[in-house]
């Protein structure tokens, strides 16, 4: 199989880099300074064990792409960029399988409107993209845990083949018939992203209280909607000691994906599809979600105005969210 990684940033670069390292055929899709660095110098993938330079081919987009019967399109852009990516690739990619390696739960249905074979991937993959051409993946001995399954449900041979390639590339990749149950569990964890992005590391009160309140709203909204999600014990049992964050030589300590978006000045952020997903469910099913609405609004404002990541004092965030 050939893996075409649409959005070779932190997650896409780590997945594509590990697949390439293990001898799988990979093409990375990246634009701008990042794409130029990948073409000129290759992908630098820094891990706790090694600094790798990998040189898979790099595409700027679908122009010049020729689909093959064994292709897999791995969608790794942020959700706010999903529609643009799908609209660009659908006319040329035909019926190739699409794997949504993304946070949030909106991407799979967006893809299913345009592609007949869609797979959800629950991404537990701490990774960093702050400078062009360089990705840091600090977990070891496995780089990440990537649950995989057909959407809207089920398991098939394509999912098994993809999983086998991932498991040969330093990932744990369980094939499950209910992948969205795992993605909703990840959504609850990702509700902390906006708080971290605007106020910095979630270390001690009051930020831990803000995150706990956001999660409580999320659990209440999912329960009201009748949406199942994996439990924390179930997740931890699978991860075990197989993926622990370890130091990476020369890498600074950074935040998660939303924090990185603000740090890079990306101009957009995924909060509408993380905290905003809970707000949507709350409005549909009559569950108050004021903490998530405030986090969504603040994160979007930071991205729109270019305010620096982590610059809102934690006490002020707690007051704004009503968590005191």
PDB file of C-alpha atoms in Angstrom:
ATOM      1  CA  UNK A   1       0.000   0.000   0.000  1.00  0.00           C
ATOM      2  CA  UNK A   2       1.101   3.572  -0.658  1.00  0.00           C
ATOM      3  CA  UNK A   3       0.212   6.081   2.049  1.00  0.00           C
ATOM      4  CA  UNK A   4      -0.484   9.619   0.850  1.00  0.00           C
ATOM      5  CA  UNK A   5      -0.316  11.816   3.971  1.00  0.00           C
ATOM      6  CA  UNK A   6      -2.483  14.894   3.402  1.00  0.00           C
ATOM      7  CA  UNK A   7      -1.193  17.328   6.014  1.00  0.00           C
ATOM      8  CA  UNK A   8       2.310  16.224   7.005  1.00  0.00           C
ATOM      9  CA  UNK A   9       2.433  18.278  10.198  1.00  0.00           C
ATOM     10  CA  UNK A  10       2.894  16.867  13.692  1.00  0.00           C
ATOM     11  CA  UNK A  11       0.577  13.850  13.449  1.00  0.00           C
ATOM     12  CA  UNK A  12       0.844  13.301   9.708  1.00  0.00           C
ATOM     13  CA  UNK A  13       4.611  13.728   9.740  1.00  0.00           C
ATOM     14  CA  UNK A  14       5.057  11.293  12.622  1.00  0.00           C
ATOM     15  CA  UNK A  15       2.834   8.650  11.023  1.00  0.00           C
ATOM     16  CA  UNK A  16       4.352   9.129   7.574  1.00  0.00           C
ATOM     17  CA  UNK A  17       7.876   9.191   8.954  1.00  0.00           C
ATOM     18  CA  UNK A  18       7.493   5.975  10.908  1.00  0.00           C
ATOM     19  CA  UNK A  19       5.847   4.232   7.939  1.00  0.00           C
ATOM     20  CA  UNK A  20       8.694   5.350   5.669  1.00  0.00           C
ATOM     21  CA  UNK A  21      11.291   4.239   8.196  1.00  0.00           C
ATOM     22  CA  UNK A  22       9.809   0.730   8.209  1.00  0.00           C
ATOM     23  CA  UNK A  23      10.020   0.515   4.421  1.00  0.00           C
ATOM     24  CA  UNK A  24       6.413   1.353   3.523  1.00  0.00           C
ATOM     25  CA  UNK A  25       5.792   3.571   0.520  1.00  0.00           C
ATOM     26  CA  UNK A  26       4.809   7.080   1.585  1.00  0.00           C
ATOM     27  CA  UNK A  27       4.139  10.429  -0.072  1.00  0.00           C
ATOM     28  CA  UNK A  28       3.898  13.552   2.097  1.00  0.00           C
ATOM     29  CA  UNK A  29       1.635  16.469   1.203  1.00  0.00           C
ATOM     30  CA  UNK A  30       2.787  19.834   2.528  1.00  0.00           C
ATOM     31  CA  UNK A  31       2.907  23.408   1.293  1.00  0.00           C
ATOM     32  CA  UNK A  32       4.827  26.591   2.008  1.00  0.00           C
ATOM     33  CA  UNK A  33       8.015  26.645   4.023  1.00  0.00           C
ATOM     34  CA  UNK A  34       7.320  23.210   5.509  1.00  0.00           C
ATOM     35  CA  UNK A  35       6.886  21.633   2.091  1.00  0.00           C
ATOM     36  CA  UNK A  36      10.009  23.350   0.786  1.00  0.00           C
ATOM     37  CA  UNK A  37      12.058  22.120   3.766  1.00  0.00           C
ATOM     38  CA  UNK A  38      10.780  18.563   3.306  1.00  0.00           C
ATOM     39  CA  UNK A  39      11.739  18.585  -0.374  1.00  0.00           C
ATOM     40  CA  UNK A  40      15.174  20.115   0.169  1.00  0.00           C
ATOM     41  CA  UNK A  41      16.319  18.467   3.388  1.00  0.00           C
ATOM     42  CA  UNK A  42      13.913  15.568   3.950  1.00  0.00           C
ATOM     43  CA  UNK A  43      11.744  14.954   6.981  1.00  0.00           C
ATOM     44  CA  UNK A  44      13.617  15.193  10.264  1.00  0.00           C
ATOM     45  CA  UNK A  45      11.862  13.001  12.816  1.00  0.00           C
ATOM     46  CA  UNK A  46      13.259  13.378  16.325  1.00  0.00           C
ATOM     47  CA  UNK A  47      12.384  10.649  18.831  1.00  0.00           C
ATOM     48  CA  UNK A  48      13.723   9.656  22.266  1.00  0.00           C
ATOM     49  CA  UNK A  49      15.936   7.043  20.595  1.00  0.00           C
ATOM     50  CA  UNK A  50      17.189   8.727  17.420  1.00  0.00           C
ATOM     51  CA  UNK A  51      17.049  11.676  15.067  1.00  0.00           C
ATOM     52  CA  UNK A  52      16.004  10.342  11.664  1.00  0.00           C
ATOM     53  CA  UNK A  53      16.167  11.973   8.254  1.00  0.00           C
ATOM     54  CA  UNK A  54      13.676  10.429   5.841  1.00  0.00           C
ATOM     55  CA  UNK A  55      13.177  11.365   2.206  1.00  0.00           C
ATOM     56  CA  UNK A  56       9.761  10.294   0.922  1.00  0.00           C
ATOM     57  CA  UNK A  57       8.441  12.222  -2.085  1.00  0.00           C
ATOM     58  CA  UNK A  58       6.638  15.474  -1.271  1.00  0.00           C
ATOM     59  CA  UNK A  59       3.553  16.842  -3.045  1.00  0.00           C
ATOM     60  CA  UNK A  60       2.128  20.347  -2.715  1.00  0.00           C
ATOM     61  CA  UNK A  61      -1.385  19.104  -3.381  1.00  0.00           C
ATOM     62  CA  UNK A  62      -3.454  16.939  -5.710  1.00  0.00           C
ATOM     63  CA  UNK A  63      -1.988  18.445  -8.890  1.00  0.00           C
ATOM     64  CA  UNK A  64       0.138  15.776 -10.477  1.00  0.00           C
ATOM     65  CA  UNK A  65      -1.186  13.036  -8.177  1.00  0.00           C
ATOM     66  CA  UNK A  66      -2.078   9.812  -9.969  1.00  0.00           C
ATOM     67  CA  UNK A  67      -4.174   7.414  -7.866  1.00  0.00           C
ATOM     68  CA  UNK A  68      -3.183   3.765  -7.649  1.00  0.00           C
ATOM     69  CA  UNK A  69      -5.269   0.769  -6.660  1.00  0.00           C
ATOM     70  CA  UNK A  70      -3.202   0.295  -3.512  1.00  0.00           C
ATOM     71  CA  UNK A  71      -3.305   3.922  -2.321  1.00  0.00           C
ATOM     72  CA  UNK A  72      -4.523   5.031   1.098  1.00  0.00           C
ATOM     73  CA  UNK A  73      -5.268   8.710   1.666  1.00  0.00           C
ATOM     74  CA  UNK A  74      -4.426   9.647   5.272  1.00  0.00           C
ATOM     75  CA  UNK A  75      -6.173  12.899   6.179  1.00  0.00           C
ATOM     76  CA  UNK A  76      -4.147  14.584   8.938  1.00  0.00           C
ATOM     77  CA  UNK A  77      -5.156  18.241   8.605  1.00  0.00           C
ATOM     78  CA  UNK A  78      -6.968  20.036  11.409  1.00  0.00           C
ATOM     79  CA  UNK A  79     -10.761  19.730  11.232  1.00  0.00           C
ATOM     80  CA  UNK A  80     -11.217  23.366  10.236  1.00  0.00           C
ATOM     81  CA  UNK A  81      -9.251  22.532   7.064  1.00  0.00           C
ATOM     82  CA  UNK A  82     -11.000  19.232   6.302  1.00  0.00           C
ATOM     83  CA  UNK A  83     -13.605  20.458   3.818  1.00  0.00           C
ATOM     84  CA  UNK A  84     -11.018  22.312   1.722  1.00  0.00           C
ATOM     85  CA  UNK A  85      -8.754  19.256   1.693  1.00  0.00           C
ATOM     86  CA  UNK A  86     -11.556  16.863   0.772  1.00  0.00           C
ATOM     87  CA  UNK A  87     -12.840  19.160  -1.968  1.00  0.00           C
ATOM     88  CA  UNK A  88      -9.337  19.359  -3.447  1.00  0.00           C
ATOM     89  CA  UNK A  89      -8.628  15.626  -3.356  1.00  0.00           C
ATOM     90  CA  UNK A  90     -12.017  14.054  -4.115  1.00  0.00           C
ATOM     91  CA  UNK A  91     -11.999  14.901  -7.850  1.00  0.00           C
ATOM     92  CA  UNK A  92      -8.633  13.177  -8.413  1.00  0.00           C
ATOM     93  CA  UNK A  93      -8.504  10.420  -5.783  1.00  0.00           C
ATOM     94  CA  UNK A  94     -11.492   8.402  -6.989  1.00  0.00           C
ATOM     95  CA  UNK A  95     -12.572   5.693  -4.557  1.00  0.00           C
ATOM     96  CA  UNK A  96      -9.308   5.269  -2.628  1.00  0.00           C
ATOM     97  CA  UNK A  97      -9.822   4.600   1.087  1.00  0.00           C
ATOM     98  CA  UNK A  98      -9.579   7.665   3.323  1.00  0.00           C
ATOM     99  CA  UNK A  99      -8.307   7.440   6.899  1.00  0.00           C
ATOM    100  CA  UNK A 100      -9.233  10.376   9.154  1.00  0.00           C
ATOM    101  CA  UNK A 101      -6.204  10.640  11.468  1.00  0.00           C
ATOM    102  CA  UNK A 102      -7.646  13.671  13.243  1.00  0.00           C
ATOM    103  CA  UNK A 103      -8.994  14.903  16.540  1.00  0.00           C
ATOM    104  CA  UNK A 104     -12.696  15.516  16.884  1.00  0.00           C
ATOM    105  CA  UNK A 105     -15.603  13.490  15.531  1.00  0.00           C
ATOM    106  CA  UNK A 106     -16.836  15.537  12.565  1.00  0.00           C
ATOM    107  CA  UNK A 107     -14.299  14.504   9.928  1.00  0.00           C
ATOM    108  CA  UNK A 108     -15.527  11.018   9.110  1.00  0.00           C
ATOM    109  CA  UNK A 109     -18.996  12.145   8.027  1.00  0.00           C
ATOM    110  CA  UNK A 110     -17.479  14.981   6.002  1.00  0.00           C
ATOM    111  CA  UNK A 111     -15.291  12.443   4.209  1.00  0.00           C
ATOM    112  CA  UNK A 112     -18.160   9.987   3.723  1.00  0.00           C
ATOM    113  CA  UNK A 113     -20.029  12.615   1.730  1.00  0.00           C
ATOM    114  CA  UNK A 114     -17.229  12.523  -0.847  1.00  0.00           C
ATOM    115  CA  UNK A 115     -15.540   9.106  -0.573  1.00  0.00           C
ATOM    116  CA  UNK A 116     -17.162   5.639  -0.440  1.00  0.00           C
ATOM    117  CA  UNK A 117     -14.584   4.065   1.900  1.00  0.00           C
ATOM    118  CA  UNK A 118     -13.815   5.995   5.079  1.00  0.00           C
ATOM    119  CA  UNK A 119     -11.959   4.882   8.196  1.00  0.00           C
ATOM    120  CA  UNK A 120     -11.750   6.587  11.547  1.00  0.00           C
ATOM    121  CA  UNK A 121      -8.470   6.712  13.425  1.00  0.00           C
ATOM    122  CA  UNK A 122      -8.283   7.635  17.101  1.00  0.00           C
ATOM    123  CA  UNK A 123      -4.943   9.416  17.430  1.00  0.00           C
ATOM    124  CA  UNK A 124      -3.074   9.060  20.707  1.00  0.00           C
ATOM    125  CA  UNK A 125       0.187  10.465  19.373  1.00  0.00           C
ATOM    126  CA  UNK A 126       1.982  13.245  21.245  1.00  0.00           C
ATOM    127  CA  UNK A 127       3.958  15.061  18.561  1.00  0.00           C
ATOM    128  CA  UNK A 128       5.224  18.526  17.733  1.00  0.00           C
ATOM    129  CA  UNK A 129       5.589  20.610  14.607  1.00  0.00           C
ATOM    130  CA  UNK A 130       7.031  24.049  15.310  1.00  0.00           C
ATOM    131  CA  UNK A 131       9.642  24.567  12.597  1.00  0.00           C
ATOM    132  CA  UNK A 132       9.629  23.660   8.884  1.00  0.00           C
ATOM    133  CA  UNK A 133      10.780  20.145   8.093  1.00  0.00           C
ATOM    134  CA  UNK A 134      11.066  18.957  11.697  1.00  0.00           C
ATOM    135  CA  UNK A 135       8.683  16.746  13.680  1.00  0.00           C
ATOM    136  CA  UNK A 136       9.235  15.593  17.260  1.00  0.00           C
ATOM    137  CA  UNK A 137       7.563  12.422  18.565  1.00  0.00           C
ATOM    138  CA  UNK A 138       8.491  11.969  22.249  1.00  0.00           C
ATOM    139  CA  UNK A 139       6.764   8.682  23.127  1.00  0.00           C
ATOM    140  CA  UNK A 140       8.623   5.380  23.484  1.00  0.00           C
ATOM    141  CA  UNK A 141       8.980   2.491  23.043  1.00  0.00           C
ATOM    142  CA  UNK A 142       5.923   2.906  20.828  1.00  0.00           C
ATOM    143  CA  UNK A 143       5.362   6.249  19.123  1.00  0.00           C
ATOM    144  CA  UNK A 144       1.595   6.199  19.538  1.00  0.00           C
ATOM    145  CA  UNK A 145      -1.688   4.316  19.764  1.00  0.00           C
ATOM    146  CA  UNK A 146      -3.925   4.491  16.687  1.00  0.00           C
ATOM    147  CA  UNK A 147      -7.273   2.724  16.947  1.00  0.00           C
ATOM    148  CA  UNK A 148      -8.625   2.057  13.476  1.00  0.00           C
ATOM    149  CA  UNK A 149     -11.994   1.023  12.105  1.00  0.00           C
ATOM    150  CA  UNK A 150     -14.390   1.488   9.219  1.00  0.00           C
ATOM    151  CA  UNK A 151     -16.889   4.323   9.390  1.00  0.00           C
ATOM    152  CA  UNK A 152     -19.703   4.308  10.372  1.00  0.00           C
ATOM    153  CA  UNK A 153     -18.688   0.972  11.875  1.00  0.00           C
ATOM    154  CA  UNK A 154     -17.151  -2.402  11.275  1.00  0.00           C
ATOM    155  CA  UNK A 155     -13.869  -4.069  10.400  1.00  0.00           C
ATOM    156  CA  UNK A 156     -12.549  -5.149   7.002  1.00  0.00           C
ATOM    157  CA  UNK A 157      -9.392  -6.380   5.296  1.00  0.00           C
ATOM    158  CA  UNK A 158      -8.265  -2.860   4.370  1.00  0.00           C
ATOM    159  CA  UNK A 159      -8.324  -1.814   8.025  1.00  0.00           C
ATOM    160  CA  UNK A 160      -6.380  -4.941   8.953  1.00  0.00           C
ATOM    161  CA  UNK A 161      -3.727  -4.279   6.291  1.00  0.00           C
ATOM    162  CA  UNK A 162      -3.294  -0.672   7.387  1.00  0.00           C
ATOM    163  CA  UNK A 163      -3.072  -1.766  11.017  1.00  0.00           C
ATOM    164  CA  UNK A 164      -0.414  -4.351  10.170  1.00  0.00           C
ATOM    165  CA  UNK A 165       1.716  -1.678   8.496  1.00  0.00           C
ATOM    166  CA  UNK A 166       1.305   0.652  11.468  1.00  0.00           C
ATOM    167  CA  UNK A 167       2.177  -2.055  13.970  1.00  0.00           C
ATOM    168  CA  UNK A 168       5.342  -2.767  11.967  1.00  0.00           C
ATOM    169  CA  UNK A 169       6.155   0.953  12.289  1.00  0.00           C
ATOM    170  CA  UNK A 170       6.255   1.398  16.086  1.00  0.00           C
ATOM    171  CA  UNK A 171       2.561   2.009  16.634  1.00  0.00           C
ATOM    172  CA  UNK A 172      -0.078   0.118  18.559  1.00  0.00           C
ATOM    173  CA  UNK A 173      -3.021  -0.046  16.155  1.00  0.00           C
ATOM    174  CA  UNK A 174      -6.027  -2.037  17.387  1.00  0.00           C
ATOM    175  CA  UNK A 175      -8.664  -2.684  14.713  1.00  0.00           C
ATOM    176  CA  UNK A 176     -12.068  -2.101  16.301  1.00  0.00           C
ATOM    177  CA  UNK A 177     -15.671  -2.188  15.055  1.00  0.00           C
ATOM    178  CA  UNK A 178     -16.596   0.900  17.096  1.00  0.00           C
ATOM    179  CA  UNK A 179     -13.788   3.362  16.407  1.00  0.00           C
ATOM    180  CA  UNK A 180     -15.987   6.387  17.120  1.00  0.00           C
ATOM    181  CA  UNK A 181     -16.398   5.187  20.720  1.00  0.00           C
ATOM    182  CA  UNK A 182     -12.658   5.683  21.081  1.00  0.00           C
ATOM    183  CA  UNK A 183     -12.728   9.008  19.263  1.00  0.00           C
ATOM    184  CA  UNK A 184     -15.381  10.352  21.627  1.00  0.00           C
ATOM    185  CA  UNK A 185     -13.168   9.327  24.548  1.00  0.00           C
ATOM    186  CA  UNK A 186     -10.293  11.259  22.967  1.00  0.00           C
ATOM    187  CA  UNK A 187     -12.633  14.221  22.433  1.00  0.00           C
ATOM    188  CA  UNK A 188     -13.164  14.439  26.195  1.00  0.00           C
ATOM    189  CA  UNK A 189      -9.403  14.664  26.726  1.00  0.00           C
ATOM    190  CA  UNK A 190      -9.050  17.238  23.955  1.00  0.00           C
ATOM    191  CA  UNK A 191     -11.425  19.595  25.775  1.00  0.00           C
ATOM    192  CA  UNK A 192      -8.315  20.675  27.703  1.00  0.00           C
ATOM    193  CA  UNK A 193      -6.583  21.844  24.519  1.00  0.00           C
ATOM    194  CA  UNK A 194      -8.163  25.278  24.471  1.00  0.00           C
ATOM    195  CA  UNK A 195      -7.357  25.945  28.140  1.00  0.00           C
ATOM    196  CA  UNK A 196      -3.732  24.976  27.555  1.00  0.00           C
ATOM    197  CA  UNK A 197      -3.572  27.066  24.387  1.00  0.00           C
ATOM    198  CA  UNK A 198      -4.728  30.279  26.043  1.00  0.00           C
ATOM    199  CA  UNK A 199      -3.313  29.856  29.569  1.00  0.00           C
ATOM    200  CA  UNK A 200      -0.407  27.411  29.360  1.00  0.00           C
ATOM    201  CA  UNK A 201       0.358  24.010  30.902  1.00  0.00           C
ATOM    202  CA  UNK A 202      -2.448  22.390  32.896  1.00  0.00           C
ATOM    203  CA  UNK A 203      -0.490  22.170  36.123  1.00  0.00           C
ATOM    204  CA  UNK A 204      -2.350  22.792  39.351  1.00  0.00           C
ATOM    205  CA  UNK A 205      -5.346  24.890  40.213  1.00  0.00           C
ATOM    206  CA  UNK A 206      -7.221  26.735  38.896  1.00  0.00           C
ATOM    207  CA  UNK A 207      -6.511  25.282  35.417  1.00  0.00           C
ATOM    208  CA  UNK A 208      -7.128  21.715  36.550  1.00  0.00           C
ATOM    209  CA  UNK A 209     -10.504  22.868  37.874  1.00  0.00           C
ATOM    210  CA  UNK A 210     -11.357  24.489  34.530  1.00  0.00           C
ATOM    211  CA  UNK A 211     -10.463  21.315  32.650  1.00  0.00           C
ATOM    212  CA  UNK A 212     -12.438  19.151  35.077  1.00  0.00           C
ATOM    213  CA  UNK A 213     -15.491  21.373  34.620  1.00  0.00           C
ATOM    214  CA  UNK A 214     -15.179  21.209  30.826  1.00  0.00           C
ATOM    215  CA  UNK A 215     -14.929  17.415  30.962  1.00  0.00           C
ATOM    216  CA  UNK A 216     -17.930  17.145  33.287  1.00  0.00           C
ATOM    217  CA  UNK A 217     -19.985  19.130  30.772  1.00  0.00           C
ATOM    218  CA  UNK A 218     -18.695  16.870  28.008  1.00  0.00           C
ATOM    219  CA  UNK A 219     -19.653  13.661  29.830  1.00  0.00           C
ATOM    220  CA  UNK A 220     -23.107  15.072  30.589  1.00  0.00           C
ATOM    221  CA  UNK A 221     -23.647  16.069  26.947  1.00  0.00           C
ATOM    222  CA  UNK A 222     -22.508  12.681  25.594  1.00  0.00           C
ATOM    223  CA  UNK A 223     -24.706  10.855  28.092  1.00  0.00           C
ATOM    224  CA  UNK A 224     -27.707  12.991  27.190  1.00  0.00           C
ATOM    225  CA  UNK A 225     -27.114  12.247  23.516  1.00  0.00           C
ATOM    226  CA  UNK A 226     -26.735   8.514  24.179  1.00  0.00           C
ATOM    227  CA  UNK A 227     -23.190   8.494  22.762  1.00  0.00           C
ATOM    228  CA  UNK A 228     -20.878   5.781  24.073  1.00  0.00           C
ATOM    229  CA  UNK A 229     -17.220   6.467  24.842  1.00  0.00           C
ATOM    230  CA  UNK A 230     -14.331   4.351  26.098  1.00  0.00           C
ATOM    231  CA  UNK A 231     -13.468   4.657  29.766  1.00  0.00           C
ATOM    232  CA  UNK A 232     -10.192   6.023  31.092  1.00  0.00           C
ATOM    233  CA  UNK A 233      -9.228   2.675  32.622  1.00  0.00           C
ATOM    234  CA  UNK A 234      -9.775   0.931  29.290  1.00  0.00           C
ATOM    235  CA  UNK A 235      -7.535   3.433  27.544  1.00  0.00           C
ATOM    236  CA  UNK A 236      -4.757   3.260  30.131  1.00  0.00           C
ATOM    237  CA  UNK A 237      -4.801  -0.530  30.183  1.00  0.00           C
ATOM    238  CA  UNK A 238      -4.089  -0.616  26.453  1.00  0.00           C
ATOM    239  CA  UNK A 239      -1.355   2.028  26.560  1.00  0.00           C
ATOM    240  CA  UNK A 240       0.333   0.620  29.646  1.00  0.00           C
ATOM    241  CA  UNK A 241       4.090   1.168  29.570  1.00  0.00           C
ATOM    242  CA  UNK A 242       4.248   0.939  25.795  1.00  0.00           C
ATOM    243  CA  UNK A 243       4.071   4.683  25.149  1.00  0.00           C
ATOM    244  CA  UNK A 244       5.563   7.007  27.719  1.00  0.00           C
ATOM    245  CA  UNK A 245       6.755  10.551  27.074  1.00  0.00           C
ATOM    246  CA  UNK A 246      10.542  10.662  27.280  1.00  0.00           C
ATOM    247  CA  UNK A 247      13.108  13.441  26.700  1.00  0.00           C
ATOM    248  CA  UNK A 248      14.099  14.171  23.113  1.00  0.00           C
ATOM    249  CA  UNK A 249      17.523  15.722  22.601  1.00  0.00           C
ATOM    250  CA  UNK A 250      17.312  19.345  21.481  1.00  0.00           C
ATOM    251  CA  UNK A 251      13.518  19.557  21.716  1.00  0.00           C
ATOM    252  CA  UNK A 252      11.827  22.233  23.766  1.00  0.00           C
ATOM    253  CA  UNK A 253       8.861  21.393  25.936  1.00  0.00           C
ATOM    254  CA  UNK A 254       5.744  22.504  24.120  1.00  0.00           C
ATOM    255  CA  UNK A 255       1.992  22.153  24.408  1.00  0.00           C
ATOM    256  CA  UNK A 256      -0.568  20.193  22.447  1.00  0.00           C
ATOM    257  CA  UNK A 257      -1.939  20.710  18.965  1.00  0.00           C
ATOM    258  CA  UNK A 258      -4.004  23.819  19.756  1.00  0.00           C
ATOM    259  CA  UNK A 259      -1.122  25.466  21.608  1.00  0.00           C
ATOM    260  CA  UNK A 260       1.129  24.715  18.632  1.00  0.00           C
ATOM    261  CA  UNK A 261      -1.370  26.326  16.242  1.00  0.00           C
ATOM    262  CA  UNK A 262      -1.199  29.562  18.237  1.00  0.00           C
ATOM    263  CA  UNK A 263       2.573  29.317  18.590  1.00  0.00           C
ATOM    264  CA  UNK A 264       3.014  28.997  14.810  1.00  0.00           C
ATOM    265  CA  UNK A 265       0.532  31.797  14.135  1.00  0.00           C
ATOM    266  CA  UNK A 266      -1.589  29.469  12.020  1.00  0.00           C
ATOM    267  CA  UNK A 267      -4.547  31.871  12.115  1.00  0.00           C
ATOM    268  CA  UNK A 268      -7.057  29.141  12.970  1.00  0.00           C
ATOM    269  CA  UNK A 269      -7.623  26.631  15.749  1.00  0.00           C
ATOM    270  CA  UNK A 270      -9.659  23.449  16.174  1.00  0.00           C
ATOM    271  CA  UNK A 271     -11.665  24.504  19.240  1.00  0.00           C
ATOM    272  CA  UNK A 272     -14.909  24.803  17.238  1.00  0.00           C
ATOM    273  CA  UNK A 273     -14.714  21.042  16.653  1.00  0.00           C
ATOM    274  CA  UNK A 274     -13.541  20.043  20.135  1.00  0.00           C
ATOM    275  CA  UNK A 275     -15.175  22.246  22.776  1.00  0.00           C
ATOM    276  CA  UNK A 276     -17.625  23.319  20.089  1.00  0.00           C
ATOM    277  CA  UNK A 277     -18.733  19.708  19.586  1.00  0.00           C
ATOM    278  CA  UNK A 278     -19.813  19.591  23.239  1.00  0.00           C
ATOM    279  CA  UNK A 279     -21.535  22.954  22.889  1.00  0.00           C
ATOM    280  CA  UNK A 280     -23.433  21.613  19.866  1.00  0.00           C
ATOM    281  CA  UNK A 281     -24.577  18.500  21.725  1.00  0.00           C
ATOM    282  CA  UNK A 282     -25.500  20.585  24.750  1.00  0.00           C
ATOM    283  CA  UNK A 283     -27.738  22.820  22.664  1.00  0.00           C
ATOM    284  CA  UNK A 284     -29.345  19.836  20.968  1.00  0.00           C
ATOM    285  CA  UNK A 285     -30.045  17.901  24.164  1.00  0.00           C
ATOM    286  CA  UNK A 286     -30.598  20.649  26.726  1.00  0.00           C
ATOM    287  CA  UNK A 287     -27.316  20.367  28.641  1.00  0.00           C
ATOM    288  CA  UNK A 288     -25.657  23.626  29.790  1.00  0.00           C
ATOM    289  CA  UNK A 289     -22.059  23.914  28.538  1.00  0.00           C
ATOM    290  CA  UNK A 290     -20.864  27.415  29.555  1.00  0.00           C
ATOM    291  CA  UNK A 291     -17.262  26.374  30.271  1.00  0.00           C
ATOM    292  CA  UNK A 292     -16.788  24.778  26.857  1.00  0.00           C
ATOM    293  CA  UNK A 293     -18.465  27.705  25.119  1.00  0.00           C
ATOM    294  CA  UNK A 294     -16.101  30.152  26.834  1.00  0.00           C
ATOM    295  CA  UNK A 295     -13.049  28.039  25.991  1.00  0.00           C
ATOM    296  CA  UNK A 296     -14.178  27.760  22.373  1.00  0.00           C
ATOM    297  CA  UNK A 297     -14.725  31.505  22.092  1.00  0.00           C
ATOM    298  CA  UNK A 298     -11.419  32.447  23.719  1.00  0.00           C
ATOM    299  CA  UNK A 299      -9.362  30.025  21.629  1.00  0.00           C
ATOM    300  CA  UNK A 300     -10.957  31.311  18.425  1.00  0.00           C
ATOM    301  CA  UNK A 301     -10.301  34.908  19.500  1.00  0.00           C
ATOM    302  CA  UNK A 302      -6.629  34.133  20.215  1.00  0.00           C
ATOM    303  CA  UNK A 303      -6.214  32.556  16.778  1.00  0.00           C
ATOM    304  CA  UNK A 304      -8.008  35.385  14.994  1.00  0.00           C
ATOM    305  CA  UNK A 305      -6.104  38.196  16.700  1.00  0.00           C
ATOM    306  CA  UNK A 306      -2.700  36.535  16.923  1.00  0.00           C
ATOM    307  CA  UNK A 307      -2.536  36.750  20.714  1.00  0.00           C
ATOM    308  CA  UNK A 308       0.410  34.668  22.026  1.00  0.00           C
ATOM    309  CA  UNK A 309      -0.192  31.147  23.286  1.00  0.00           C
ATOM    310  CA  UNK A 310      -0.460  30.878  27.061  1.00  0.00           C
ATOM    311  CA  UNK A 311      -0.789  34.612  27.655  1.00  0.00           C
ATOM    312  CA  UNK A 312      -4.105  34.640  29.547  1.00  0.00           C
ATOM    313  CA  UNK A 313      -3.484  34.335  33.312  1.00  0.00           C
ATOM    314  CA  UNK A 314      -4.977  31.173  34.759  1.00  0.00           C
ATOM    315  CA  UNK A 315      -6.965  33.102  37.387  1.00  0.00           C
ATOM    316  CA  UNK A 316      -8.526  35.245  34.664  1.00  0.00           C
ATOM    317  CA  UNK A 317      -9.492  32.151  32.638  1.00  0.00           C
ATOM    318  CA  UNK A 318     -11.084  30.612  35.721  1.00  0.00           C
ATOM    319  CA  UNK A 319     -13.084  33.780  36.307  1.00  0.00           C
ATOM    320  CA  UNK A 320     -14.204  33.993  32.682  1.00  0.00           C
ATOM    321  CA  UNK A 321     -15.388  30.392  32.685  1.00  0.00           C
ATOM    322  CA  UNK A 322     -17.126  30.781  36.042  1.00  0.00           C
ATOM    323  CA  UNK A 323     -14.843  28.221  37.694  1.00  0.00           C
ATOM    324  CA  UNK A 324     -13.706  29.835  40.950  1.00  0.00           C
TER     325      UNK A 324
END
